[in-house]
PDB file of C-alpha atoms and ligand atoms in Angstrom:
ATOM      1  CA  MET A   1      -5.597 -13.927   5.473  1.00 98.00           C
ATOM      2  CA  ARG A   2      -5.486 -14.330   1.591  1.00 98.00           C
ATOM      3  CA  LEU A   3      -3.502 -11.381   0.159  1.00 98.00           C
ATOM      4  CA  ALA A   4      -3.261 -10.331  -3.391  1.00 98.00           C
ATOM      5  CA  ILE A   5      -0.520  -7.831  -4.126  1.00 98.00           C
ATOM      6  CA  LEU A   6      -0.571  -5.300  -7.017  1.00 98.00           C
ATOM      7  CA  ALA A   7       3.022  -3.735  -7.848  1.00 98.00           C
ATOM      8  CA  SER A   8       4.547  -1.844 -10.637  1.00 98.00           C
ATOM      9  CA  GLY A   9       8.301  -1.971  -9.279  1.00 96.00           C
ATOM     10  CA  ARG A  10      11.027  -3.545  -7.423  1.00 96.00           C
ATOM     11  CA  GLY A  11       8.707  -5.436  -4.663  1.00 97.00           C
ATOM     12  CA  SER A  12      10.693  -4.440  -1.583  1.00 98.00           C
ATOM     13  CA  ASN A  13       7.317  -4.257   0.351  1.00 98.00           C
ATOM     14  CA  LEU A  14       6.306  -7.238  -1.245  1.00 98.00           C
ATOM     15  CA  LEU A  15       9.520  -8.985   0.099  1.00 98.00           C
ATOM     16  CA  ALA A  16       9.037  -7.668   3.487  1.00 98.00           C
ATOM     17  CA  ILE A  17       5.376  -9.088   3.863  1.00 98.00           C
ATOM     18  CA  LEU A  18       6.796 -12.729   2.494  1.00 98.00           C
ATOM     19  CA  GLU A  19       9.754 -12.414   5.111  1.00 98.00           C
ATOM     20  CA  ALA A  20       7.207 -11.752   7.950  1.00 98.00           C
ATOM     21  CA  ILE A  21       4.915 -14.595   6.924  1.00 98.00           C
ATOM     22  CA  ALA A  22       8.038 -16.815   6.557  1.00 98.00           C
ATOM     23  CA  ARG A  23       9.129 -15.742  10.263  1.00 98.00           C
ATOM     24  CA  GLY A  24       5.725 -16.498  11.379  1.00 98.00           C
ATOM     25  CA  GLU A  25       5.014 -12.816  12.364  1.00 98.00           C
ATOM     26  CA  LEU A  26       2.178 -12.478  10.020  1.00 98.00           C
ATOM     27  CA  ASP A  27      -0.842 -14.902   9.541  1.00 98.00           C
ATOM     28  CA  ALA A  28      -1.471 -14.404   5.845  1.00 98.00           C
ATOM     29  CA  THR A  29      -1.008 -16.177   2.643  1.00 98.00           C
ATOM     30  CA  VAL A  30       0.146 -14.299  -0.506  1.00 98.00           C
ATOM     31  CA  VAL A  31      -1.898 -15.816  -3.238  1.00 98.00           C
ATOM     32  CA  GLY A  32      -0.881 -13.696  -6.404  1.00 98.00           C
ATOM     33  CA  VAL A  33       1.132 -10.768  -7.381  1.00 98.00           C
ATOM     34  CA  PHE A  34      -0.167  -8.680 -10.296  1.00 98.00           C
ATOM     35  CA  SER A  35       1.370  -5.873 -12.347  1.00 98.00           C
ATOM     36  CA  ASP A  36       1.069  -3.417 -15.020  1.00 98.00           C
ATOM     37  CA  ARG A  37       4.647  -3.628 -15.783  1.00 98.00           C
ATOM     38  CA  ARG A  38       5.783  -7.020 -17.274  1.00 97.00           C
ATOM     39  CA  ALA A  39       9.369  -6.256 -16.251  1.00 96.00           C
ATOM     40  CA  ALA A  40       8.511  -5.288 -12.555  1.00 97.00           C
ATOM     41  CA  PRO A  41      11.213  -7.337 -10.472  1.00 98.00           C
ATOM     42  CA  ALA A  42       8.292  -7.779  -8.068  1.00 98.00           C
ATOM     43  CA  LEU A  43       6.996 -10.361 -10.386  1.00 98.00           C
ATOM     44  CA  VAL A  44      10.312 -12.227 -10.306  1.00 98.00           C
ATOM     45  CA  HIS A  45      10.235 -12.091  -6.514  1.00 98.00           C
ATOM     46  CA  ALA A  46       6.771 -13.700  -6.725  1.00 98.00           C
ATOM     47  CA  ARG A  47       7.875 -16.477  -8.945  1.00 98.00           C
ATOM     48  CA  ASN A  48      10.869 -17.156  -7.193  1.00 97.00           C
ATOM     49  CA  ALA A  49       8.405 -17.926  -3.914  1.00 97.00           C
ATOM     50  CA  GLY A  50       6.127 -20.094  -6.004  1.00 98.00           C
ATOM     51  CA  ILE A  51       3.276 -17.427  -6.248  1.00 98.00           C
ATOM     52  CA  ARG A  52       1.084 -16.790  -9.077  1.00 98.00           C
ATOM     53  CA  ALA A  53       2.656 -13.904 -10.948  1.00 98.00           C
ATOM     54  CA  GLN A  54       0.765 -11.974 -13.804  1.00 98.00           C
ATOM     55  CA  SER A  55       0.866  -8.774 -15.801  1.00 98.00           C
ATOM     56  CA  LEU A  56      -1.120  -6.832 -18.189  1.00 98.00           C
ATOM     57  CA  ALA A  57       0.138  -4.110 -20.409  1.00 98.00           C
ATOM     58  CA  PRO A  58      -2.116  -0.896 -20.056  1.00 98.00           C
ATOM     59  CA  ARG A  59      -1.372   0.146 -23.862  1.00 98.00           C
ATOM     60  CA  GLU A  60      -3.052  -2.986 -25.122  1.00 98.00           C
ATOM     61  CA  PHE A  61      -6.422  -1.791 -23.697  1.00 98.00           C
ATOM     62  CA  ALA A  62      -8.642   0.811 -25.105  1.00 98.00           C
ATOM     63  CA  SER A  63      -9.401   2.478 -21.671  1.00 97.00           C
ATOM     64  CA  ARG A  64      -8.184   2.765 -17.934  1.00 97.00           C
ATOM     65  CA  THR A  65     -11.645   0.962 -17.356  1.00 97.00           C
ATOM     66  CA  ASP A  66     -11.123  -1.926 -19.623  1.00 98.00           C
ATOM     67  CA  PHE A  67      -7.679  -2.338 -18.443  1.00 98.00           C
ATOM     68  CA  ASP A  68      -8.593  -2.599 -14.839  1.00 98.00           C
ATOM     69  CA  GLU A  69     -11.818  -4.767 -15.929  1.00 98.00           C
ATOM     70  CA  HIS A  70      -9.058  -7.482 -17.172  1.00 98.00           C
ATOM     71  CA  LEU A  71      -6.615  -6.975 -14.653  1.00 98.00           C
ATOM     72  CA  PHE A  72      -9.074  -7.217 -11.714  1.00 98.00           C
ATOM     73  CA  SER A  73     -10.654 -10.492 -13.331  1.00 98.00           C
ATOM     74  CA  LEU A  74      -7.109 -11.760 -12.744  1.00 98.00           C
ATOM     75  CA  VAL A  75      -7.191 -10.678  -9.205  1.00 98.00           C
ATOM     76  CA  ASP A  76     -10.545 -11.995  -8.253  1.00 98.00           C
ATOM     77  CA  ALA A  77      -9.697 -15.584  -9.573  1.00 98.00           C
ATOM     78  CA  VAL A  78      -7.244 -15.880  -6.577  1.00 98.00           C
ATOM     79  CA  GLN A  79     -10.073 -14.994  -4.228  1.00 98.00           C
ATOM     80  CA  PRO A  80      -8.311 -12.369  -2.081  1.00 98.00           C
ATOM     81  CA  ASP A  81      -9.453 -11.326   1.369  1.00 98.00           C
ATOM     82  CA  LEU A  82      -7.393  -8.120   0.736  1.00 98.00           C
ATOM     83  CA  ILE A  83      -5.947  -6.398  -2.188  1.00 98.00           C
ATOM     84  CA  VAL A  84      -2.524  -4.569  -1.204  1.00 99.00           C
ATOM     85  CA  CYS A  85      -1.103  -1.938  -3.669  1.00 98.00           C
ATOM     86  CA  ALA A  86       2.450  -2.036  -2.730  1.00 98.00           C
ATOM     87  CA  GLY A  87       4.187   0.451  -5.031  1.00 97.00           C
ATOM     88  CA  TYR A  88       1.444  -0.112  -7.645  1.00 98.00           C
ATOM     89  CA  MET A  89       1.630   3.198  -9.976  1.00 97.00           C
ATOM     90  CA  ARG A  90      -1.852   3.356 -11.600  1.00 97.00           C
ATOM     91  CA  LEU A  91      -4.917   5.006 -10.473  1.00 97.00           C
ATOM     92  CA  ILE A  92      -7.471   2.468 -10.301  1.00 98.00           C
ATOM     93  CA  SER A  93     -10.981   3.134 -12.141  1.00 97.00           C
ATOM     94  CA  ASP A  94     -13.984   3.960 -10.213  1.00 97.00           C
ATOM     95  CA  PRO A  95     -16.046   0.762 -11.279  1.00 97.00           C
ATOM     96  CA  ALA A  96     -12.630  -1.429 -10.041  1.00 98.00           C
ATOM     97  CA  VAL A  97     -12.381   0.595  -6.833  1.00 98.00           C
ATOM     98  CA  ALA A  98     -16.444   0.649  -5.907  1.00 97.00           C
ATOM     99  CA  ALA A  99     -16.593  -3.315  -6.437  1.00 96.00           C
ATOM    100  CA  ARG A 100     -13.605  -3.585  -3.780  1.00 97.00           C
ATOM    101  CA  THR A 101     -14.085  -0.763  -1.178  1.00 96.00           C
ATOM    102  CA  GLY A 102     -13.086  -1.686   2.121  1.00 97.00           C
ATOM    103  CA  ARG A 103     -10.986  -4.932   0.613  1.00 98.00           C
ATOM    104  CA  MET A 104      -8.225  -2.711  -0.743  1.00 98.00           C
ATOM    105  CA  ILE A 105      -5.355  -0.939   0.801  1.00 98.00           C
ATOM    106  CA  ASN A 106      -2.519   1.121  -0.413  1.00 98.00           C
ATOM    107  CA  ILE A 107       0.980   2.244   1.101  1.00 98.00           C
ATOM    108  CA  HIS A 108       1.865   5.824   0.503  1.00 98.00           C
ATOM    109  CA  PRO A 109       5.120   7.316   0.850  1.00 98.00           C
ATOM    110  CA  SER A 110       3.803  10.574   2.807  1.00 98.00           C
ATOM    111  CA  LEU A 111       1.885  11.495   6.008  1.00 98.00           C
ATOM    112  CA  LEU A 112      -1.456  11.813   4.224  1.00 98.00           C
ATOM    113  CA  PRO A 113      -3.122  14.005   3.531  1.00 98.00           C
ATOM    114  CA  GLU A 114       0.320  15.945   2.743  1.00 98.00           C
ATOM    115  CA  PHE A 115       1.926  15.235  -0.442  1.00 98.00           C
ATOM    116  CA  LYS A 116      -0.588  13.037  -2.509  1.00 98.00           C
ATOM    117  CA  GLY A 117       0.266  11.726  -5.758  1.00 96.00           C
ATOM    118  CA  LEU A 118       3.774  11.160  -7.064  1.00 97.00           C
ATOM    119  CA  ARG A 119       7.277  12.483  -5.994  1.00 98.00           C
ATOM    120  CA  THR A 120       6.198  12.783  -2.706  1.00 98.00           C
ATOM    121  CA  HIS A 121       9.726  12.778  -1.081  1.00 98.00           C
ATOM    122  CA  GLN A 122      10.919  16.019  -3.531  1.00 98.00           C
ATOM    123  CA  GLN A 123       7.353  17.599  -2.589  1.00 98.00           C
ATOM    124  CA  ALA A 124       8.068  17.281   0.948  1.00 98.00           C
ATOM    125  CA  LEU A 125      11.844  18.549   0.338  1.00 98.00           C
ATOM    126  CA  ASP A 126      10.396  21.527  -1.650  1.00 98.00           C
ATOM    127  CA  ALA A 127       7.756  22.271   0.999  1.00 98.00           C
ATOM    128  CA  GLY A 128      10.774  22.231   3.758  1.00 98.00           C
ATOM    129  CA  ALA A 129       9.295  19.724   6.019  1.00 98.00           C
ATOM    130  CA  SER A 130      10.874  18.583   8.767  1.00 98.00           C
ATOM    131  CA  VAL A 131       9.158  15.334   9.191  1.00 98.00           C
ATOM    132  CA  HIS A 132       8.233  12.807   6.382  1.00 98.00           C
ATOM    133  CA  GLY A 133       6.836   9.564   6.523  1.00 98.00           C
ATOM    134  CA  ALA A 134       4.453   6.801   4.973  1.00 98.00           C
ATOM    135  CA  SER A 135       0.754   5.900   5.372  1.00 98.00           C
ATOM    136  CA  VAL A 136      -1.375   2.903   4.895  1.00 98.00           C
ATOM    137  CA  HIS A 137      -5.038   3.809   3.708  1.00 98.00           C
ATOM    138  CA  PHE A 138      -7.998   2.368   2.103  1.00 98.00           C
ATOM    139  CA  VAL A 139      -8.040   2.767  -1.428  1.00 98.00           C
ATOM    140  CA  THR A 140     -11.185   4.938  -2.662  1.00 97.00           C
ATOM    141  CA  SER A 141     -11.951   6.770  -5.974  1.00 97.00           C
ATOM    142  CA  GLU A 142     -10.105   9.838  -4.508  1.00 96.00           C
ATOM    143  CA  LEU A 143      -6.137   9.104  -5.383  1.00 96.00           C
ATOM    144  CA  ASP A 144      -4.660   8.977  -2.078  1.00 97.00           C
ATOM    145  CA  GLY A 145      -7.765  10.453  -0.360  1.00 97.00           C
ATOM    146  CA  GLY A 146      -8.962   7.203   1.380  1.00 97.00           C
ATOM    147  CA  PRO A 147      -9.220   6.924   5.347  1.00 97.00           C
ATOM    148  CA  VAL A 148      -5.935   6.456   6.693  1.00 98.00           C
ATOM    149  CA  ILE A 149      -5.295   3.308   8.831  1.00 98.00           C
ATOM    150  CA  THR A 150      -1.580   3.880  10.111  1.00 98.00           C
ATOM    151  CA  GLN A 151       1.525   6.035   9.748  1.00 98.00           C
ATOM    152  CA  VAL A 152       5.194   6.104  10.585  1.00 98.00           C
ATOM    153  CA  ARG A 153       6.894   9.416  10.818  1.00 98.00           C
ATOM    154  CA  VAL A 154      10.463   9.660   9.570  1.00 98.00           C
ATOM    155  CA  PRO A 155      12.726  12.620  10.102  1.00 98.00           C
ATOM    156  CA  VAL A 156      13.868  14.781   6.905  1.00 98.00           C
ATOM    157  CA  GLU A 157      17.757  15.127   7.691  1.00 98.00           C
ATOM    158  CA  ARG A 158      20.020  18.060   6.648  1.00 97.00           C
ATOM    159  CA  GLY A 159      21.682  17.469   3.273  1.00 97.00           C
ATOM    160  CA  ASP A 160      18.534  15.016   2.246  1.00 98.00           C
ATOM    161  CA  ASP A 161      17.615  14.764  -1.523  1.00 98.00           C
ATOM    162  CA  ALA A 162      14.736  12.756  -2.774  1.00 98.00           C
ATOM    163  CA  ALA A 163      16.817   9.710  -3.059  1.00 98.00           C
ATOM    164  CA  THR A 164      18.271   9.673   0.468  1.00 98.00           C
ATOM    165  CA  LEU A 165      15.012  10.679   2.025  1.00 98.00           C
ATOM    166  CA  ALA A 166      12.964   7.941   0.191  1.00 98.00           C
ATOM    167  CA  GLU A 167      15.517   5.261   1.227  1.00 98.00           C
ATOM    168  CA  ARG A 168      14.889   6.061   5.227  1.00 98.00           C
ATOM    169  CA  VAL A 169      11.220   6.207   4.383  1.00 98.00           C
ATOM    170  CA  LEU A 170      11.174   2.820   2.505  1.00 98.00           C
ATOM    171  CA  GLN A 171      12.870   1.267   5.477  1.00 98.00           C
ATOM    172  CA  ARG A 172      10.260   2.198   7.904  1.00 98.00           C
ATOM    173  CA  GLU A 173       7.470   1.396   5.410  1.00 98.00           C
ATOM    174  CA  HIS A 174       8.049  -2.269   5.398  1.00 98.00           C
ATOM    175  CA  PRO A 175       7.276  -2.692   9.323  1.00 98.00           C
ATOM    176  CA  LEU A 176       4.563  -0.428   8.916  1.00 98.00           C
ATOM    177  CA  LEU A 177       2.888  -2.468   6.143  1.00 98.00           C
ATOM    178  CA  VAL A 178       3.518  -5.586   8.031  1.00 98.00           C
ATOM    179  CA  ALA A 179       2.182  -4.189  11.341  1.00 98.00           C
ATOM    180  CA  THR A 180      -1.055  -2.924   9.553  1.00 98.00           C
ATOM    181  CA  LEU A 181      -1.364  -6.245   7.900  1.00 98.00           C
ATOM    182  CA  ARG A 182      -1.256  -8.067  11.004  1.00 98.00           C
ATOM    183  CA  GLU A 183      -4.013  -6.052  12.770  1.00 98.00           C
ATOM    184  CA  LEU A 184      -6.109  -6.340   9.578  1.00 98.00           C
ATOM    185  CA  ALA A 185      -5.506 -10.257   9.361  1.00 98.00           C
ATOM    186  CA  GLY A 186      -6.205 -10.436  13.108  1.00 97.00           C
ATOM    187  CA  GLY A 187      -9.706  -8.565  12.675  1.00 97.00           C
ATOM    188  CA  ARG A 188      -8.634  -5.464  15.038  1.00 98.00           C
ATOM    189  CA  ILE A 189      -8.943  -3.193  12.137  1.00 98.00           C
ATOM    190  CA  ALA A 190     -11.717  -3.340   9.734  1.00 97.00           C
ATOM    191  CA  TRP A 191     -13.715  -1.561   7.421  1.00 97.00           C
ATOM    192  CA  ILE A 192     -17.185  -0.507   9.070  1.00 95.00           C
ATOM    193  CA  ASP A 193     -19.594   1.857   8.211  1.00 92.00           C
ATOM    194  CA  HIS A 194     -17.399   3.453   5.270  1.00 92.00           C
ATOM    195  CA  GLY A 195     -14.520   3.969   7.765  1.00 95.00           C
ATOM    196  CA  VAL A 196     -11.722   2.433   9.958  1.00 97.00           C
ATOM    197  CA  HIS A 197     -12.627   0.748  12.980  1.00 97.00           C
ATOM    198  CA  PHE A 198      -9.962  -0.130  15.531  1.00 97.00           C
ATOM    199  CA  ASN A 199     -10.965  -2.726  18.426  1.00 96.00           C
ATOM    200  CA  GLY A 200     -14.772  -2.049  17.275  1.00 95.00           C
ATOM    201  CA  HIS A 201     -14.552   1.832  17.745  1.00 96.00           C
ATOM    202  CA  PRO A 202     -14.238   4.130  14.734  1.00 96.00           C
ATOM    203  CA  LEU A 203     -10.590   5.442  14.732  1.00 96.00           C
ATOM    204  CA  ALA A 204     -10.446   8.813  15.151  1.00 95.00           C
ATOM    205  CA  ALA A 205      -6.586   9.163  14.231  1.00 97.00           C
ATOM    206  CA  PRO A 206      -4.067   6.823  12.380  1.00 98.00           C
ATOM    207  CA  LEU A 207      -2.298   4.331  14.538  1.00 98.00           C
ATOM    208  CA  GLN A 208       1.299   5.639  14.798  1.00 98.00           C
ATOM    209  CA  LEU A 209       4.142   2.873  14.346  1.00 98.00           C
ATOM    210  CA  ASP A 210       6.586   3.602  17.069  1.00 97.00           C
ATOM    211  CA  ALA A 211      10.296   3.013  17.412  1.00 97.00           C
ATOM    212  CA  GLY A 212       9.739  -0.653  18.397  1.00 97.00           C
ATOM    213  CA  ASN A 213       7.522  -1.291  15.499  1.00 98.00           C
ATOM    214  CA  ARG A 214       4.374  -1.290  17.693  1.00 98.00           C
ATOM    215  CA  LEU A 215       1.305   0.459  16.641  1.00 98.00           C
ATOM    216  CA  VAL A 216       0.054   2.842  19.255  1.00 97.00           C
ATOM    217  CA  GLN A 217      -3.168   5.252  19.486  1.00 94.00           C
ATOM    218  CA  GLU A 218      -1.891   8.812  20.030  1.00 87.00           C
ATOM    219  CA  PRO A 219      -4.034  10.927  22.305  1.00 77.00           C
ATOM    220  CA  THR A 220      -6.545  13.036  20.410  1.00 72.00           C
ATOM    221  CA  ALA A 221      -7.058  16.419  21.295  1.00 67.00           C
TER     222      ALA A 221
HETATM  223  N1  LIG B 301      -8.473   5.365  -7.333  1.00 83.77           N
HETATM  224  C1  LIG B 301      -7.282   4.911  -6.581  1.00 83.77           C
HETATM  225  N2  LIG B 301      -6.107   4.380  -7.282  1.00 83.77           N
HETATM  226  C2  LIG B 301      -4.950   4.210  -6.547  1.00 83.77           C
HETATM  227  C3  LIG B 301      -4.928   4.831  -5.188  1.00 83.77           C
HETATM  228  C4  LIG B 301      -5.857   5.174  -4.655  1.00 83.77           C
HETATM  229  O1  LIG B 301      -5.941   5.755  -3.312  1.00 83.77           O
HETATM  230  N3  LIG B 301      -7.258   5.496  -5.510  1.00 83.77           N
HETATM  231  N4  LIG B 301      -3.589   4.648  -4.814  1.00 83.77           N
HETATM  232  C5  LIG B 301      -2.524   4.591  -5.671  1.00 83.77           C
HETATM  233  C6  LIG B 301      -1.224   4.382  -5.304  1.00 83.77           C
HETATM  234  N5  LIG B 301      -0.429   5.916  -5.632  1.00 83.77           N
HETATM  235  C7  LIG B 301       0.220   6.426  -4.570  1.00 83.77           C
HETATM  236  O2  LIG B 301       0.360   6.112  -3.523  1.00 83.77           O
HETATM  237  C8  LIG B 301      -0.401   6.470  -6.956  1.00 83.77           C
HETATM  238  C9  LIG B 301      -0.224   5.661  -8.150  1.00 83.77           C
HETATM  239  C10 LIG B 301      -0.364   6.079  -9.415  1.00 83.77           C
HETATM  240  C11 LIG B 301      -0.436   7.581  -9.557  1.00 83.77           C
HETATM  241  C12 LIG B 301      -0.368   7.792 -10.941  1.00 83.77           C
HETATM  242  O3  LIG B 301      -0.493   9.205 -11.009  1.00 83.77           O
HETATM  243  N6  LIG B 301      -0.305   7.244 -11.979  1.00 83.77           N
HETATM  244  C13 LIG B 301      -0.353   7.647 -13.554  1.00 83.77           C
HETATM  245  C14 LIG B 301       0.954   6.980 -14.137  1.00 83.77           C
HETATM  246  C15 LIG B 301       2.096   7.543 -13.551  1.00 83.77           C
HETATM  247  C16 LIG B 301       3.280   6.542 -14.079  1.00 83.77           C
HETATM  248  O4  LIG B 301       3.081   5.551 -14.856  1.00 83.77           O
HETATM  249  O5  LIG B 301       4.511   6.865 -13.634  1.00 83.77           O
HETATM  250  C17 LIG B 301      -1.534   7.098 -14.155  1.00 83.77           C
HETATM  251  O6  LIG B 301      -2.291   6.375 -13.612  1.00 83.77           O
HETATM  252  O7  LIG B 301      -2.012   7.821 -15.210  1.00 83.77           O
HETATM  253  C18 LIG B 301      -0.294   8.481  -8.309  1.00 83.77           C
HETATM  254  C19 LIG B 301      -0.359   7.732  -7.414  1.00 83.77           C
HETATM  255  C20 LIG B 301      -3.087   3.282  -6.466  1.00 83.77           C
HETATM  256  N7  LIG B 301      -3.946   3.553  -7.294  1.00 83.77           N
HETATM  257  N1  GAR B 302       2.031   6.252  -5.255  1.00 83.77           N
HETATM  258  C1  GAR B 302       2.564   4.926  -4.801  1.00 83.77           C
HETATM  259  C2  GAR B 302       3.828   4.812  -4.289  1.00 83.77           C
HETATM  260  O1  GAR B 302       4.679   5.941  -4.722  1.00 83.77           O
HETATM  261  N2  GAR B 302       4.412   3.938  -3.764  1.00 83.77           N
HETATM  262  C3  GAR B 302       5.773   3.875  -3.210  1.00 83.77           C
HETATM  263  O2  GAR B 302       6.510   2.985  -4.156  1.00 83.77           O
HETATM  264  C4  GAR B 302       7.623   2.302  -3.303  1.00 83.77           C
HETATM  265  C5  GAR B 302       7.340   0.891  -3.756  1.00 83.77           C
HETATM  266  O3  GAR B 302       8.374   0.194  -3.234  1.00 83.77           O
HETATM  267  P1  GAR B 302       8.526  -1.035  -3.646  1.00 83.77           P
HETATM  268  O4  GAR B 302       8.333  -1.698  -4.911  1.00 83.77           O
HETATM  269  O5  GAR B 302       9.936  -1.537  -3.193  1.00 83.77           O
HETATM  270  O6  GAR B 302       7.855  -2.069  -2.482  1.00 83.77           O
HETATM  271  C6  GAR B 302       7.322   2.617  -2.094  1.00 83.77           C
HETATM  272  O7  GAR B 302       8.059   3.522  -1.462  1.00 83.77           O
HETATM  273  C7  GAR B 302       5.772   3.000  -1.809  1.00 83.77           C
HETATM  274  O8  GAR B 302       5.385   3.758  -0.880  1.00 83.77           O
END
């Protein structure tokens, strides 16, 4: 599976993907890394791995749609099978999403539909949540509203602040994203009829990552 990664920041999820590929645990190839921030460390990780790494500055474009048109022309040029938003911090415009629905996923640091948007860890703390986590979902026009594929639960611990909680969640995001990509690469998870299918059947609830980093289906009521 040819993967194009969109990232705005440090790129730890990108590194997790590259390390899984290097260990032979993920049958995929990262064919390009793209960013809205020229200084994104994720671009450095890509270049160090010999992978095409390109960025565009949103301020140089007249509109969000114009920026997306140019950025996704760079993405399309590497002919990805799947586009992975891994810490990509821009809302993607409707035309760009519509042209790629079912071929673009995002990893989001909350148990969607809880806590969409930004500052999710502080949102969880402010809400008094005892359990937080991360979700991988298909990208749709609705920000963080697309069908959820997989999730991992992470406990909120006494004395947590946003930073300590974010770090605990991030450590579970990496195996979640890799496990999800493994199922997508293997064709066991697919976008069919505008929804998530698993093993040929509509997925009634997100698959959950267990302590052994296996994706399991929990019984639905
Ligand atoms: N159309 C969609 N675009 C994106 C989605 C999506 O589901 N649909 N997921 C996001 C990722 N994301 C959270 O997981 C997210 C990204 C960006 C923002 C946001 O408010 N960005 C602001 C700028 C914020 C900044 O620069 O610090 C903006 O774009 O104006 C919220 C959530 C990827 N895109
Ligand atoms: N709204 C998107 C969002 O907040 N994504 C989050 O950004 C971090 C990226 O880390 P990374 O750059 O080290 O992979 C991750 O925690 C990811 O869930």
